[in-house]
Amino acid sequence: MRKPGTDDDHAQMSDFLCDFCGSTWTDDLPMVEGHQGSLICARCLAVAYRQVILANDNSAPEGYSCALCLLTKPEHAWLSPATGAVACRWCVNKSADMLEKDPDMGWAKPRQP
Ligand SMILES: [Zn+2]
Ligand SMILES: [Zn+2]
């Protein structure tokens, strides 16, 4: 998400916040963009990936709408304890794919222990 009051024409990296923890976008904290400027940072993505993909677990309420794709889905999803935003399984998977493919990010998907 954008920080409230951000000037769209002069948006800085520090004006972009993770929808799931509120962290600021920095060079050390890569983010993946969803619909309508929603963002998930690498840290939240790792937590979500462990829960939804590796553990195949769900923490979102029934009828949730995903903050990244804006859809309501029956599939497992991750509810951020910090902001209450939800990321669906599909978006977690796709975002992890995108982040891992970018060599500049130096990010890898969490592995099964
Ligand atoms: Zn985050
Ligand atoms: Zn989604």
Coordinates of N, CA, C and O and ligand atoms in Angstrom, one line a residue:
M1 N 0.8 -1.2 0.0 CA 0.0 0.0 0.0 C 0.9 1.2 0.0 O 2.0 1.2 0.4
R2 N 0.3 2.3 -0.4 CA 1.0 3.6 -0.3 C 0.7 4.2 1.1 O -0.3 4.1 1.6
K3 N 1.7 4.9 1.5 CA 1.5 5.7 2.7 C 0.4 6.7 2.5 O 0.4 7.3 1.4
P4 N -0.5 7.0 3.4 CA -1.5 7.9 3.2 C -0.9 9.3 2.9 O 0.1 9.7 3.5
G5 N -1.5 10.0 1.8 CA -1.0 11.3 1.5 C 0.2 11.3 0.6 O 0.8 12.4 0.3
T6 N 0.6 10.1 0.0 CA 1.7 10.1 -0.9 C 1.3 10.8 -2.2 O 0.3 10.7 -2.8
D7 N 2.3 11.6 -2.7 CA 2.2 12.3 -3.9 C 2.5 11.3 -5.0 O 3.6 10.9 -5.2
D8 N 1.5 10.9 -5.8 CA 1.7 9.8 -6.8 C 2.8 10.1 -7.8 O 3.4 9.2 -8.3
D9 N 3.0 11.4 -8.1 CA 3.9 11.8 -9.2 C 5.4 11.7 -8.6 O 6.3 11.7 -9.4
H10 N 5.5 11.8 -7.3 CA 6.8 11.8 -6.7 C 7.0 10.8 -5.6 O 7.5 11.0 -4.5
A11 N 6.4 9.6 -5.8 CA 6.4 8.6 -4.8 C 7.9 8.0 -4.7 O 8.5 7.7 -5.6
Q12 N 8.3 7.9 -3.4 CA 9.6 7.4 -3.1 C 9.5 5.9 -2.7 O 8.4 5.5 -2.3
M13 N 10.6 5.2 -2.6 CA 10.5 3.9 -2.1 C 9.9 3.8 -0.7 O 9.2 2.9 -0.3
S14 N 10.2 4.9 0.1 CA 9.8 4.9 1.5 C 8.3 5.2 1.6 O 7.7 5.1 2.7
D15 N 7.6 5.5 0.5 CA 6.2 5.7 0.5 C 5.4 4.4 0.4 O 4.2 4.4 0.5
F16 N 6.1 3.3 0.1 CA 5.5 2.0 -0.2 C 5.6 1.2 1.1 O 6.7 1.0 1.6
L17 N 4.5 0.7 1.5 CA 4.5 -0.2 2.8 C 3.9 -1.5 2.5 O 3.0 -1.7 1.6
C18 N 4.4 -2.5 3.2 CA 3.8 -3.9 3.1 C 2.4 -3.9 3.7 O 2.2 -3.3 4.8
D19 N 1.5 -4.4 3.0 CA 0.1 -4.5 3.5 C -0.1 -5.4 4.7 O -1.1 -5.4 5.3
F20 N 0.9 -6.2 4.9 CA 0.8 -7.3 5.9 C 1.5 -7.0 7.2 O 1.3 -7.7 8.2
C21 N 2.5 -6.1 7.1 CA 3.2 -5.8 8.4 C 3.5 -4.3 8.5 O 3.9 -3.9 9.6
G22 N 3.3 -3.5 7.5 CA 3.5 -2.1 7.5 C 4.9 -1.7 7.4 O 5.2 -0.5 7.5
S23 N 5.8 -2.6 7.0 CA 7.2 -2.3 6.8 C 7.4 -1.4 5.6 O 6.6 -1.5 4.6
T24 N 8.4 -0.5 5.6 CA 8.7 0.3 4.5 C 9.6 -0.5 3.5 O 10.4 -1.3 3.9
W25 N 9.3 -0.2 2.2 CA 10.1 -0.9 1.1 C 11.5 -0.3 1.1 O 11.7 0.9 1.1
T26 N 12.5 -1.2 1.3 CA 13.9 -0.7 1.2 C 14.7 -1.7 0.3 O 14.1 -2.7 -0.1
D27 N 15.9 -1.4 0.0 CA 16.7 -2.2 -0.8 C 16.9 -3.6 -0.2 O 17.1 -4.6 -0.9
D28 N 16.9 -3.6 1.1 CA 17.1 -4.9 1.9 C 15.8 -5.7 2.0 O 15.9 -6.9 2.4
L29 N 14.7 -5.1 1.7 CA 13.4 -5.8 2.0 C 12.6 -5.8 0.7 O 11.8 -4.8 0.5
P30 N 12.9 -6.7 -0.2 CA 12.1 -6.7 -1.5 C 10.6 -6.9 -1.3 O 10.2 -7.5 -0.2
M31 N 9.8 -6.5 -2.2 CA 8.4 -6.6 -2.1 C 7.8 -7.1 -3.5 O 8.4 -6.8 -4.5
V32 N 6.7 -7.7 -3.4 CA 6.0 -8.1 -4.6 C 4.7 -7.4 -4.7 O 4.0 -7.3 -3.6
E33 N 4.3 -6.9 -5.8 CA 3.1 -6.0 -6.0 C 1.9 -6.9 -6.4 O 2.0 -7.7 -7.2
G34 N 0.8 -6.6 -5.7 CA -0.4 -7.2 -6.1 C -1.3 -6.2 -6.9 O -0.8 -5.3 -7.4
H35 N -2.6 -6.4 -6.9 CA -3.5 -5.5 -7.6 C -3.6 -4.2 -6.8 O -3.5 -4.2 -5.5
Q36 N -3.9 -3.1 -7.5 CA -4.2 -1.8 -6.9 C -3.1 -1.4 -5.8 O -3.5 -0.9 -4.8
G37 N -1.9 -1.7 -6.2 CA -0.8 -1.2 -5.3 C -0.6 -1.9 -4.0 O 0.2 -1.5 -3.2
S38 N -1.2 -3.0 -3.9 CA -1.0 -3.8 -2.7 C 0.4 -4.5 -2.7 O 0.9 -4.8 -3.8
L39 N 1.0 -4.6 -1.6 CA 2.4 -5.1 -1.6 C 2.6 -6.2 -0.5 O 2.0 -6.1 0.6
I40 N 3.4 -7.2 -0.7 CA 3.8 -8.1 0.3 C 5.3 -8.2 0.3 O 5.9 -8.3 -0.7
C41 N 5.9 -8.0 1.5 CA 7.3 -8.0 1.6 C 7.9 -9.4 1.7 O 7.1 -10.4 2.0
A42 N 9.2 -9.5 1.5 CA 9.8 -10.9 1.5 C 9.7 -11.6 2.9 O 9.5 -12.8 2.9
R43 N 9.7 -10.8 4.0 CA 9.5 -11.4 5.3 C 8.2 -12.1 5.5 O 8.0 -13.2 5.9
C44 N 7.1 -11.3 5.1 CA 5.8 -11.8 5.3 C 5.5 -13.0 4.3 O 4.8 -13.9 4.6
L45 N 6.1 -12.8 3.1 CA 6.0 -13.9 2.1 C 6.5 -15.2 2.7 O 5.9 -16.3 2.5
A46 N 7.7 -15.1 3.3 CA 8.3 -16.4 3.9 C 7.4 -17.0 4.9 O 7.2 -18.2 5.0
V47 N 6.8 -16.1 5.8 CA 5.9 -16.7 6.8 C 4.7 -17.3 6.2 O 4.3 -18.4 6.5
A48 N 4.1 -16.6 5.2 CA 2.9 -17.1 4.5 C 3.2 -18.4 3.8 O 2.4 -19.3 3.8
Y49 N 4.4 -18.4 3.2 CA 4.7 -19.6 2.4 C 4.9 -20.8 3.3 O 4.4 -21.9 2.9
R50 N 5.5 -20.6 4.4 CA 5.7 -21.7 5.4 C 4.3 -22.3 5.8 O 4.1 -23.5 5.9
Q51 N 3.4 -21.4 6.1 CA 2.1 -21.8 6.6 C 1.2 -22.4 5.5 O 0.7 -23.5 5.7
V52 N 1.0 -21.6 4.5 CA 0.0 -22.0 3.5 C 0.5 -23.1 2.5 O -0.2 -24.0 2.2
I53 N 1.8 -23.0 2.1 CA 2.3 -24.0 1.1 C 2.9 -25.2 1.8 O 2.5 -26.3 1.6
L54 N 3.9 -24.9 2.7 CA 4.6 -26.1 3.3 C 3.8 -26.8 4.3 O 3.8 -28.0 4.3
A55 N 3.1 -26.1 5.2 CA 2.3 -26.7 6.2 C 0.8 -27.0 5.7 O 0.1 -27.7 6.4
N56 N 0.5 -26.4 4.6 CA -0.9 -26.6 4.0 C -1.9 -26.2 5.1 O -2.9 -26.9 5.3
D57 N -1.7 -25.1 5.7 CA -2.5 -24.7 6.8 C -3.3 -23.4 6.4 O -2.8 -22.7 5.5
N58 N -4.3 -23.1 7.2 CA -5.1 -21.9 6.8 C -5.4 -21.1 8.1 O -5.7 -21.7 9.2
S59 N -5.2 -19.8 8.0 CA -5.5 -18.9 9.2 C -6.5 -17.9 8.9 O -6.8 -17.0 9.7
A60 N -7.0 -17.8 7.6 CA -7.9 -16.8 7.2 C -9.4 -17.2 7.5 O -9.7 -18.4 7.4
P61 N -10.2 -16.3 7.8 CA -11.6 -16.6 8.0 C -12.3 -17.0 6.7 O -11.9 -16.5 5.7
E62 N -13.4 -17.8 6.8 CA -14.1 -18.1 5.6 C -14.7 -16.9 5.0 O -15.1 -15.9 5.7
G63 N -14.7 -16.8 3.6 CA -15.2 -15.6 2.9 C -14.2 -14.4 2.9 O -14.6 -13.3 2.7
Y64 N -12.9 -14.7 3.2 CA -11.9 -13.6 3.2 C -11.8 -13.1 1.8 O -12.2 -13.7 0.8
S65 N -11.3 -11.8 1.7 CA -10.8 -11.4 0.4 C -9.4 -11.1 0.4 O -8.9 -10.5 1.4
C66 N -8.6 -11.7 -0.5 CA -7.2 -11.6 -0.6 C -6.8 -10.1 -0.9 O -7.3 -9.5 -1.8
A67 N -5.8 -9.6 -0.1 CA -5.4 -8.3 -0.3 C -4.6 -8.1 -1.6 O -4.5 -7.0 -2.1
L68 N -4.1 -9.2 -2.2 CA -3.2 -9.1 -3.3 C -4.0 -9.2 -4.6 O -3.7 -8.5 -5.6
C69 N -4.9 -10.2 -4.7 CA -5.7 -10.4 -6.0 C -7.2 -9.9 -5.8 O -7.9 -9.9 -6.8
L70 N -7.5 -9.5 -4.6 CA -8.8 -8.9 -4.3 C -10.0 -9.9 -4.4 O -11.1 -9.5 -4.5
L71 N -9.7 -11.2 -4.5 CA -10.7 -12.2 -4.7 C -11.0 -12.9 -3.4 O -10.2 -13.0 -2.5
T72 N -12.3 -13.4 -3.4 CA -12.7 -14.3 -2.3 C -12.6 -15.7 -2.8 O -13.1 -16.0 -3.9
K73 N -11.8 -16.6 -2.1 CA -11.5 -17.9 -2.6 C -11.8 -18.9 -1.5 O -11.7 -18.6 -0.3
P74 N -12.0 -20.2 -1.9 CA -12.2 -21.2 -0.9 C -10.9 -21.8 -0.5 O -10.9 -22.6 0.5
E75 N -9.8 -21.4 -1.1 CA -8.5 -22.1 -0.8 C -7.9 -21.5 0.5 O -8.3 -20.5 1.0
H76 N -6.9 -22.2 1.0 CA -6.2 -21.8 2.2 C -5.5 -20.5 2.0 O -5.2 -20.1 0.8
A77 N -5.4 -19.7 3.0 CA -4.8 -18.4 3.0 C -4.2 -18.1 4.3 O -4.4 -18.7 5.3
W78 N -3.4 -17.0 4.2 CA -2.6 -16.6 5.4 C -3.2 -15.2 5.9 O -3.3 -14.3 5.1
L79 N -3.5 -15.2 7.2 CA -4.0 -13.9 7.8 C -2.9 -13.3 8.5 O -2.3 -13.9 9.4
S80 N -2.5 -12.1 8.2 CA -1.5 -11.4 8.9 C -1.9 -11.0 10.3 O -2.9 -10.3 10.5
P81 N -1.2 -11.5 11.3 CA -1.6 -11.1 12.7 C -1.4 -9.6 12.9 O -2.0 -9.0 13.8
A82 N -0.5 -9.0 12.1 CA -0.2 -7.6 12.4 C -1.2 -6.6 11.8 O -1.6 -5.7 12.5
T83 N -1.7 -6.9 10.6 CA -2.7 -5.9 10.0 C -4.0 -6.5 9.7 O -5.0 -5.8 9.3
G84 N -4.2 -7.9 9.8 CA -5.4 -8.5 9.4 C -5.6 -8.7 7.9 O -6.7 -9.2 7.5
A85 N -4.6 -8.3 7.1 CA -4.7 -8.5 5.7 C -4.5 -10.0 5.4 O -3.8 -10.7 6.1
V86 N -5.1 -10.5 4.3 CA -5.1 -11.9 3.9 C -4.4 -12.1 2.6 O -4.6 -11.3 1.7
A87 N -3.6 -13.1 2.5 CA -3.0 -13.5 1.2 C -3.4 -14.9 0.9 O -3.2 -15.8 1.7
C88 N -4.0 -15.1 -0.3 CA -4.5 -16.4 -0.7 C -3.3 -17.3 -1.1 O -2.2 -16.8 -1.5
R89 N -3.5 -18.6 -1.2 CA -2.5 -19.6 -1.5 C -1.9 -19.3 -2.9 O -0.7 -19.4 -3.1
W90 N -2.8 -19.0 -3.8 CA -2.3 -18.8 -5.2 C -1.4 -17.6 -5.3 O -0.3 -17.6 -5.9
C91 N -1.7 -16.5 -4.6 CA -0.9 -15.3 -4.6 C 0.4 -15.5 -3.9 O 1.5 -15.1 -4.3
V92 N 0.4 -16.3 -2.8 CA 1.6 -16.6 -2.0 C 2.6 -17.4 -2.9 O 3.8 -17.1 -3.1
N93 N 2.0 -18.4 -3.6 CA 2.8 -19.2 -4.5 C 3.4 -18.4 -5.7 O 4.6 -18.5 -6.0
K94 N 2.5 -17.6 -6.3 CA 3.0 -16.8 -7.4 C 4.0 -15.7 -7.0 O 5.0 -15.5 -7.7
S95 N 3.8 -15.1 -5.9 CA 4.7 -14.1 -5.4 C 6.0 -14.7 -5.1 O 7.1 -14.1 -5.4
A96 N 6.0 -15.9 -4.5 CA 7.3 -16.5 -4.1 C 8.0 -16.9 -5.4 O 9.3 -16.8 -5.5
D97 N 7.3 -17.4 -6.4 CA 7.9 -17.7 -7.7 C 8.6 -16.5 -8.3 O 9.8 -16.5 -8.8
M98 N 7.9 -15.3 -8.3 CA 8.4 -14.1 -8.9 C 9.7 -13.6 -8.2 O 10.7 -13.2 -8.8
L99 N 9.6 -13.7 -6.8 CA 10.7 -13.2 -6.0 C 11.9 -14.1 -6.2 O 13.1 -13.6 -6.3
E100 N 11.7 -15.4 -6.2 CA 12.8 -16.3 -6.3 C 13.5 -16.2 -7.7 O 14.7 -16.4 -7.8
K101 N 12.7 -15.9 -8.7 CA 13.3 -15.9 -10.1 C 14.2 -14.7 -10.3 O 15.0 -14.6 -11.3
D102 N 14.0 -13.6 -9.5 CA 14.8 -12.4 -9.7 C 16.1 -12.5 -8.9 O 16.2 -12.5 -7.7
P103 N 17.2 -12.7 -9.7 CA 18.5 -12.9 -9.0 C 19.0 -11.7 -8.2 O 19.7 -11.9 -7.2
D104 N 18.5 -10.5 -8.5 CA 18.9 -9.4 -7.7 C 18.4 -9.4 -6.3 O 18.9 -8.7 -5.4
M105 N 17.3 -10.1 -6.1 CA 16.6 -10.1 -4.8 C 17.4 -11.0 -3.8 O 17.3 -10.8 -2.6
G106 N 18.0 -12.1 -4.2 CA 18.7 -13.0 -3.3 C 17.8 -13.7 -2.4 O 18.1 -13.9 -1.2
W107 N 16.6 -14.0 -2.8 CA 15.6 -14.6 -2.0 C 15.3 -16.0 -2.5 O 15.2 -16.2 -3.7
A108 N 15.1 -16.9 -1.5 CA 14.7 -18.3 -1.9 C 13.5 -18.7 -1.1 O 13.4 -18.2 0.1
K109 N 12.7 -19.5 -1.7 CA 11.5 -20.0 -0.9 C 12.0 -20.8 0.3 O 13.0 -21.5 0.2
P110 N 11.2 -20.7 1.4 CA 11.5 -21.6 2.5 C 11.4 -23.0 2.1 O 10.6 -23.4 1.2
R111 N 12.2 -23.9 2.7 CA 12.2 -25.3 2.3 C 11.5 -26.1 3.4 O 11.5 -25.7 4.6
Q112 N 11.1 -27.2 3.1 CA 10.5 -28.2 4.0 C 11.6 -28.6 5.0 O 12.7 -28.9 4.6
P113 N 11.3 -28.4 6.3 CA 12.4 -28.7 7.3 C 12.8 -30.2 7.3 O 12.1 -31.1 6.9
Ligands
ZN1 ZN 5.5 -7.5 5.4
ZN2 ZN -4.9 -13.7 -3.8

